[in-house]
Structure formats: C-alpha cells, structure tokens
Tab-separated table of C-alpha atoms in Angstrom:
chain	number	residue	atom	x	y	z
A	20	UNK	CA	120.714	50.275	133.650
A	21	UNK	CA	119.105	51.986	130.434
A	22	UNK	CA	120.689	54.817	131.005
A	23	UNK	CA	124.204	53.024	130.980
A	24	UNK	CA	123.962	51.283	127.617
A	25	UNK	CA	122.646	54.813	126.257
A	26	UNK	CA	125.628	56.059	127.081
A	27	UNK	CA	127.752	53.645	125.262
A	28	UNK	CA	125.920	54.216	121.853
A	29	UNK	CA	127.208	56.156	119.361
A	30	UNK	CA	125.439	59.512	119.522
A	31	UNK	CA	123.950	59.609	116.427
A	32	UNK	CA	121.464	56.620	118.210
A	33	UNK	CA	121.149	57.837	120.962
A	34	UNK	CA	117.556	59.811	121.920
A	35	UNK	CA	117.895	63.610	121.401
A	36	UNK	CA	114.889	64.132	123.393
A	37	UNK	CA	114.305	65.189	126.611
A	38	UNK	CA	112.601	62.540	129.058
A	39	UNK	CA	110.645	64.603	131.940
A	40	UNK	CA	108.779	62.180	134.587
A	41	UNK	CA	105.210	62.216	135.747
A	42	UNK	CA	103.796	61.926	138.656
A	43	UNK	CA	99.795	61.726	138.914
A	44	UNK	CA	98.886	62.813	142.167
A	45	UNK	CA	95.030	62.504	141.986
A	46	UNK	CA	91.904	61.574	144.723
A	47	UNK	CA	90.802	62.643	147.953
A	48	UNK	CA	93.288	63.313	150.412
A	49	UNK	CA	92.990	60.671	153.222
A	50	UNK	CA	95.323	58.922	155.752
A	51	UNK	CA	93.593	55.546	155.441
A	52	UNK	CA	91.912	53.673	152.693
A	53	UNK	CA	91.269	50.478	150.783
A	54	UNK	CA	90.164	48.264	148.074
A	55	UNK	CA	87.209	50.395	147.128
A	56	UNK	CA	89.062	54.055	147.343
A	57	UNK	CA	92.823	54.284	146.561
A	58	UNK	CA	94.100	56.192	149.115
A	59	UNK	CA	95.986	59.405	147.996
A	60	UNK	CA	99.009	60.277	151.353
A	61	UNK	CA	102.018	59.974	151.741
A	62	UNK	CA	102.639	56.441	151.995
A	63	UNK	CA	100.980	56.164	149.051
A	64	UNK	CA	102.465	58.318	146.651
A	65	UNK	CA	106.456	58.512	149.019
A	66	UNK	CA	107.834	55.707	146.881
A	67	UNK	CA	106.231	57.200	143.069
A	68	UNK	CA	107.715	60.527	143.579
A	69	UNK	CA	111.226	59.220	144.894
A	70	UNK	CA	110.919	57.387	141.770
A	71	UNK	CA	110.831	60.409	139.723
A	72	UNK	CA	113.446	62.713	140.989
A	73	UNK	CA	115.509	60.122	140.778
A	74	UNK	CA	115.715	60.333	136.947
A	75	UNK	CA	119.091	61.584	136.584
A	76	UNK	CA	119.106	63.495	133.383
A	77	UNK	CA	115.666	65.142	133.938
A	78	UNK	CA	115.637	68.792	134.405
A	79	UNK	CA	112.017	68.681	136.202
A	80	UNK	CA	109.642	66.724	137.223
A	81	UNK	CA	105.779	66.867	136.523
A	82	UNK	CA	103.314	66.460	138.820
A	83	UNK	CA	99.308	66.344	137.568
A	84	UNK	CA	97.045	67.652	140.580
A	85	UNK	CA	93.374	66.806	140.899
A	86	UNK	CA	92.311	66.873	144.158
A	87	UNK	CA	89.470	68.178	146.316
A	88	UNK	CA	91.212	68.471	148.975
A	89	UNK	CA	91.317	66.109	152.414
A	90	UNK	CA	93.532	65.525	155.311
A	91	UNK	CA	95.417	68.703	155.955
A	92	UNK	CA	98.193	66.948	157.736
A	93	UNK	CA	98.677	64.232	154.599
A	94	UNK	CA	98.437	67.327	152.559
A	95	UNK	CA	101.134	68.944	153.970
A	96	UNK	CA	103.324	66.057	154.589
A	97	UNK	CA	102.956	65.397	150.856
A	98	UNK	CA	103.707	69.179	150.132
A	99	UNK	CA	106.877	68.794	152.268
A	100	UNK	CA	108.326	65.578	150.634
A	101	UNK	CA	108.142	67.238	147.325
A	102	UNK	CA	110.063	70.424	148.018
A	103	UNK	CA	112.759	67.906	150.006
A	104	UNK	CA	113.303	65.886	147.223
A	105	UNK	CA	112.936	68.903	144.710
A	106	UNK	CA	115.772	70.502	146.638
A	107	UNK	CA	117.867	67.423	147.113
A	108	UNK	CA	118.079	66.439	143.132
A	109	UNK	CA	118.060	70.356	142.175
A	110	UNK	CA	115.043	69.858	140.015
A	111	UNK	CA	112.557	72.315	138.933
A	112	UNK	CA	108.876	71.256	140.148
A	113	UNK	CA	106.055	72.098	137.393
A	114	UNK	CA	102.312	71.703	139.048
A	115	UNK	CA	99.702	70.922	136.356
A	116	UNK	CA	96.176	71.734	137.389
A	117	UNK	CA	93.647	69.285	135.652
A	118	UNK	CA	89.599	69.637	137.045
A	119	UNK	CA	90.313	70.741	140.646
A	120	UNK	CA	93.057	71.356	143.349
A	121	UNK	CA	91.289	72.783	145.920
A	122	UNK	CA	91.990	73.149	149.743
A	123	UNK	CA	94.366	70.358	150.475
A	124	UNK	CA	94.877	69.838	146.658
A	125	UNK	CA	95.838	73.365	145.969
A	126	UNK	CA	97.972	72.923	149.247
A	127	UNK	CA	100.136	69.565	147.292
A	128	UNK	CA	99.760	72.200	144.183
A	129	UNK	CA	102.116	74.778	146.332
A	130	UNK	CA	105.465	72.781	146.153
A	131	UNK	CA	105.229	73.786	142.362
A	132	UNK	CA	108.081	76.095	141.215
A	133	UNK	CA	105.235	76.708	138.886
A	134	UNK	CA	101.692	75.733	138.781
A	135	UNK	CA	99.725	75.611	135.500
A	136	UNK	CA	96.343	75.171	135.445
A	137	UNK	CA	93.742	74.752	132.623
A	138	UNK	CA	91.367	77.927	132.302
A	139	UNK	CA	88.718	75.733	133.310
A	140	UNK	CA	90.104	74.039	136.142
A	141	UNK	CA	88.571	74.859	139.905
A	142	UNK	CA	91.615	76.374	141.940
A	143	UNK	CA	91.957	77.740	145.624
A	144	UNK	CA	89.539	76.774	148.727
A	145	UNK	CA	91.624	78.486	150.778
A	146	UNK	CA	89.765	77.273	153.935
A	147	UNK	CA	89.633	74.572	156.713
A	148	UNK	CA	86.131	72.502	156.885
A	149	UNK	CA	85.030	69.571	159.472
A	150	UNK	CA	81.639	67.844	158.665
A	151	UNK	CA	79.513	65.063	160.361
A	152	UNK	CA	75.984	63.805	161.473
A	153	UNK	CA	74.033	64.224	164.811
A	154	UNK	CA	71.385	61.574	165.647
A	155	UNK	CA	70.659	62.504	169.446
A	156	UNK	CA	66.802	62.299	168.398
A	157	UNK	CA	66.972	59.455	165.782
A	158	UNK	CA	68.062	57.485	169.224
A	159	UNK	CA	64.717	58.892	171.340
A	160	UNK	CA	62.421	57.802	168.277
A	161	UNK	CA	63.859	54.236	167.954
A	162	UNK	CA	63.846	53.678	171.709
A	163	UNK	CA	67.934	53.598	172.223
A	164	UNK	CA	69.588	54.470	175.100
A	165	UNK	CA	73.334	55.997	174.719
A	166	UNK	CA	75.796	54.742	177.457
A	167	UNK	CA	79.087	56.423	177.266
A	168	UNK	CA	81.726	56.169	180.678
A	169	UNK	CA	84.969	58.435	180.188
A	170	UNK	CA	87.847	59.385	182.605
A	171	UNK	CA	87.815	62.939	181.731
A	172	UNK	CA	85.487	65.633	180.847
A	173	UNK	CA	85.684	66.384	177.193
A	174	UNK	CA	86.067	62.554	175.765
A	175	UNK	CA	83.230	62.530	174.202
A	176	UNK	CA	83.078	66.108	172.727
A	177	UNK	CA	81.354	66.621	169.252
A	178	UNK	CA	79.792	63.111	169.676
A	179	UNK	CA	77.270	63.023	167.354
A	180	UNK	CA	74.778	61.277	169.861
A	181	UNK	CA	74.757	63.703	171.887
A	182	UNK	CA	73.109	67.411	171.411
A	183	UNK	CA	75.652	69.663	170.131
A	184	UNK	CA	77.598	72.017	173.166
A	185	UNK	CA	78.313	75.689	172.044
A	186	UNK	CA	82.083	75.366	173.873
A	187	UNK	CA	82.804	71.858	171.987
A	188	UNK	CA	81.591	73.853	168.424
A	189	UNK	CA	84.101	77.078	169.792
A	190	UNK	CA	86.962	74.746	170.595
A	191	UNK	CA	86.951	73.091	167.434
A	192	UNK	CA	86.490	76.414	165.722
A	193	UNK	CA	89.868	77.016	167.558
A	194	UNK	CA	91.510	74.205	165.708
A	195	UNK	CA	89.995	74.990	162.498
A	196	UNK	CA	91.354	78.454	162.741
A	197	UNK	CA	95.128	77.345	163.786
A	198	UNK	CA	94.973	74.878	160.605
A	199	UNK	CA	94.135	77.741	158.307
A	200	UNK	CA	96.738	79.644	159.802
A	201	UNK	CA	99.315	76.931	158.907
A	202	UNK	CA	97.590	77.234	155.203
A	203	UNK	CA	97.769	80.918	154.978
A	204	UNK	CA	101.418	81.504	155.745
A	205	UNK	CA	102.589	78.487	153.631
A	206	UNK	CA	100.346	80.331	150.519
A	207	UNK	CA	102.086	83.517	151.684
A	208	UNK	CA	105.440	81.956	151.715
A	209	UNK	CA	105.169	80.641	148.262
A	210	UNK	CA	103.398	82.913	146.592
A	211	UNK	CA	102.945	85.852	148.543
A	212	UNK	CA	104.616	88.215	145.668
A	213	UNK	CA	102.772	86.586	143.147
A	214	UNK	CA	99.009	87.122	145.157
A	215	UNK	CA	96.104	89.909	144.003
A	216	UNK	CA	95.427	92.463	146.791
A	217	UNK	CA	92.080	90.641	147.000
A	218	UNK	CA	90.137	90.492	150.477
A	219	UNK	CA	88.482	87.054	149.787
A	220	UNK	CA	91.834	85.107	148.937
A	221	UNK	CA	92.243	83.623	152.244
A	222	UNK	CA	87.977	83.129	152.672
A	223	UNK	CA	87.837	79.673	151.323
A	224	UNK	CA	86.090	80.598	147.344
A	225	UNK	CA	87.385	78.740	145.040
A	226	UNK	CA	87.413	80.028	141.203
A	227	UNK	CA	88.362	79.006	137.604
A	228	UNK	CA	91.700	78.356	136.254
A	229	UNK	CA	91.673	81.920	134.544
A	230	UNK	CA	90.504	83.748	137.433
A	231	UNK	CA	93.203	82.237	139.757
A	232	UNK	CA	95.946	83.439	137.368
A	233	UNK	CA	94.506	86.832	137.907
A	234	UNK	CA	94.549	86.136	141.731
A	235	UNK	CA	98.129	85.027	141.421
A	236	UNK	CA	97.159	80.876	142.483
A	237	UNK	CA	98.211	80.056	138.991
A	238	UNK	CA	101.582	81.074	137.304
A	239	UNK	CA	100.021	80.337	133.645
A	240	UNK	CA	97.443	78.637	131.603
A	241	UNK	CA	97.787	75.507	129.500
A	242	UNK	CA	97.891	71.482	129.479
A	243	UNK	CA	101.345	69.118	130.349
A	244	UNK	CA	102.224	68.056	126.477
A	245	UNK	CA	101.897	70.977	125.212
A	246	UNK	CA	103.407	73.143	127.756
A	247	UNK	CA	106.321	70.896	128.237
A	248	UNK	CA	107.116	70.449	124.600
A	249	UNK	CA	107.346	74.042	124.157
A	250	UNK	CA	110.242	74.106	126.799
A	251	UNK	CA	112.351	71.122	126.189
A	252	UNK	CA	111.412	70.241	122.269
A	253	UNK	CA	109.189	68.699	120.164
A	254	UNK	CA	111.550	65.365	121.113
A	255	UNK	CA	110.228	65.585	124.946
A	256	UNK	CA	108.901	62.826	126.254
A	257	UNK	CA	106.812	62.059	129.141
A	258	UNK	CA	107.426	59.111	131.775
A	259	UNK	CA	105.068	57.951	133.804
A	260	UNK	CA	106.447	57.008	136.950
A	261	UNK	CA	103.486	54.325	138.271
A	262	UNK	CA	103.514	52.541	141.925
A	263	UNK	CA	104.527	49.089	141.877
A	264	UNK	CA	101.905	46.159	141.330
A	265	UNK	CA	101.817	42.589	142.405
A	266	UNK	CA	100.591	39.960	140.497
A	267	UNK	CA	96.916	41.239	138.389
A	268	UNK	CA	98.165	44.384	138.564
A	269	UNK	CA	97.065	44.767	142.697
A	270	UNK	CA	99.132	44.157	146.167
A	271	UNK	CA	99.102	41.026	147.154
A	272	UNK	CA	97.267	40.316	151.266
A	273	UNK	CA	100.076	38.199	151.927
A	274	UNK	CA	99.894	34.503	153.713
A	275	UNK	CA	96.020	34.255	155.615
A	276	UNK	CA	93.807	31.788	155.813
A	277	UNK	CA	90.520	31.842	153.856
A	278	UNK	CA	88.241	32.995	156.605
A	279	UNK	CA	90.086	36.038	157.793
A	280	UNK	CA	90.165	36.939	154.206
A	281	UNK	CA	86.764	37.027	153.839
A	282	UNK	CA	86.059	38.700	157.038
A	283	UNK	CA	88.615	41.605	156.070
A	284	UNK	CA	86.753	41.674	152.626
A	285	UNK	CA	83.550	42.162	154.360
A	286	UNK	CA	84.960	44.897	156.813
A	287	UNK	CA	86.566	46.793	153.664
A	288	UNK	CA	83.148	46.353	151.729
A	289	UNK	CA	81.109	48.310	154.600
A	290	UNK	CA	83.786	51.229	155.339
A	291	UNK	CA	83.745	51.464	151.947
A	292	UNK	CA	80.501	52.729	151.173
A	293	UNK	CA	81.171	54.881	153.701
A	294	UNK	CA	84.317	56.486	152.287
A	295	UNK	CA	82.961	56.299	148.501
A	296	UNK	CA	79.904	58.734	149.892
A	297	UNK	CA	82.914	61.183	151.714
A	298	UNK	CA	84.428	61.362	148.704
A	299	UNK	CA	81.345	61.950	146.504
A	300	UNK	CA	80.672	64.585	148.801
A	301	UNK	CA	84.298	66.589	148.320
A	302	UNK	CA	83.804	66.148	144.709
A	303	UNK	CA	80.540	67.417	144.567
A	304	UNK	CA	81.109	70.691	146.337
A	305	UNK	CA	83.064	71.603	142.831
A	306	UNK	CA	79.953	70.058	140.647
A	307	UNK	CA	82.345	67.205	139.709
C-alpha cells in the first residue's frame, strides 16, 4: 500500500534511494526448537524470506549468514527455497558472511549469487559430523539393567547404552559419506569455476574470510552497508524484513488450560538445557 501512494507523489518527493531487504538468517541449524533456542529451518525463516523477494522494486535481496552449521536436510531445504524464490522474482541474491557460516551455514551461504564475507569471518567446513554419548558402563556402576525388545535386527543401532558395534559405526559412516556427497556437488555446482585447485577443500577445514576468497568460498571481502551503498548509492537503504510477533513481541500458545501450560513449560525448560549445550558445542568448535 506504501508503494501505491509513492507512486502518486510528485517525483520531486518521492525517495530517490534504493530500498534493498534483509534477511538475517542466523543460529544453529535445527528442525525443532523452542522457547529457550529459536529455531533456525525452514519453517522458521519460509515466511521472512517470501517477505523479502516480494519487494517489488528491489533489485536484490540481502541475506546475513552466521551459522555453525546443523541439520543438513534444513540446510538444504533452506538453500533450495532461496534460489526458487530468487529465480521466481528475478532477483540477484547477495550472501553476507558475519562470524561464521560453516558446514550447513556455508551450505544456506551457497544460494548467494555472491557471497561476501568479512576477512575475519570463519568460512567452509566442508564436512558431515554425527556426535553423541555412550554410557554402557555408567549403567554397570549404578546397578541398571537395559531392557530393549525390537522387531528387527538393527533398531537399536548406535544406542548409546549399548557398547559400540564396528558395522553400526561403518553403516553410519556410509550415510555420512552420501551426505557429503550431496554437499560436494552442490559446492561444485555453484562454485566449481570459482574453487582453488586445493586438495583439502572438500576435507571439512574451515578458514578465515581472506583465506576463503583465495580458495574461491568467498566472491569478495567487506560488510552489508558499505558494500551495498557502493552499488546502489549513498541513498540505499536497508529493510529489515522481521517474522511476525504476537502480542510482547512472542507467539502466542493459543487457548490451554493452566496446567498443561505449565507442564509444556517444564518439558521445554529440560530439552532446553539440552539443546543450549548442542549449540554451545557447534559454536565452540569455531572459538565463538
């Protein structure tokens, strides 16, 4: 509707500047999440970035990156929904880099026309990683016995009460391997006459903003104003397309009685912790 009455002003009032929307796309990578961790997937961020290409008059859209990476299949999905809608409104995609876009993130960071990156910034993690606990003596020394009935052999493979089985450790090796496969070719296909003749590309290293340019991860150095204002004006100005709130600025849980909400604030408080020490523990792989 602003756009309407713009058009009806004389020209002389109207904004000479160029309006570019941004999108933050920032957090671990996850396909569930709550109260205590934003979740960053594609129902989460679906509604921001339709949001943003639909700005008429834009000639690109900006998304800021910082992500340590996550769920490879939200990754992608979020990688895909970009380059759809980049391709359906015929607008240029411009990646910014801020501290880290690494493994997943640097996977969202690939539906960039261009990706720009600070020289500081951690870039690449080229790599597929699974992580967990075993216990199977923890339950000896406390005096616990496991019961576990299946239909079907491999139900319970990987189970972290049990001791670890070299062919459950090779098959998921297996899927590991098909993942980074997936990763690989999508680099390849995106960037694959931009990318250094470098062995260790694919390995999983990660390095800084200025090394990646040299690797070909990175189109160029520098920061969103300043970039951005050097391509459309010192008029530009930068949107920020932000998800919708409910009332206090959060969702609201809808019609439930006292009780259940309490007992889904309690569940939420406990899963939590456990997803706010995940995520510490992406983040702290790249000393953030």
């Amino acid at each position: 509707m602003a756009g309407f009455f713009r058009k009806l002003m004389p020209k002389r009032f109207r904004k000479s500047g160029v309006t570019i929307p941004v999108v933050r796309l920032h957090g671990t990578i996850m396909a569930g999440g709550g109260q205590f961790r934003p979740p960053l997937n594609l129902a989460s961020v679906a509604s921001v970035l339709d949001k943003a290409f639909a700005v008429k008059d834009a000639p690109a859209v900006a998304i800021s990156v910082n992500s340590p990476g996550g769920s490879p299949v939200q990754s992608r999905l979020i990688f895909q929904r970009i380059r759809d809608l980049a391709e359906e409104k015929k607008k240029r995609v411009i990646i910014f880099v801020e501290d880290v876009a690494a493994s997943g993130g640097y996977m969202i960071a690939l539906a960039g026309d261009e990706i720009i990156a600070d020289p500081t910034s951690i870039v690449g993690s080229i790599g597929v990683v699974s992580g967990g606990f075993g216990f199977p003596e923890l339950l000896k020394k406390i005096g616990v016995e496991r019961r576990v009935y299946t239909a079907g052999e491999n139900k319970v493979m990987l189970d972290p009460f049990q001791p670890e089985k070299e062919k459950d450790i090779e098959y998921l090796k297996t899927l590991q391997q098909q993942i980074h496969a997936v990763f690989i070719d999508m680099v390849k296909a995106r960037r694959g006459h931009l990318l250094a003749d470098h062995g260790e590309i694919f390995s999983g290293l990660f390095w800084t903003g200025g090394r990646a340019l040299e690797l070909g991860l990175i189109d160029s150095l520098g920061d969103m104003r300043g970039e951005l204002k050097k391509r459309y004006g010192e008029k530009t100005e930068l949107q920020l397309i932000s998800p919708a709130r409910g009332l206090f600025g959060r969702r609201q849980p809808g019609a439930a009685i006292a009780g259940a909400v309490a007992e889904r604030f309690a569940a939420s408080a406990v899963s939590g912790l456990a997803d706010v020490a995940e995520e510490k523990a992406l983040w702290g792989r790249y000393g953030l």
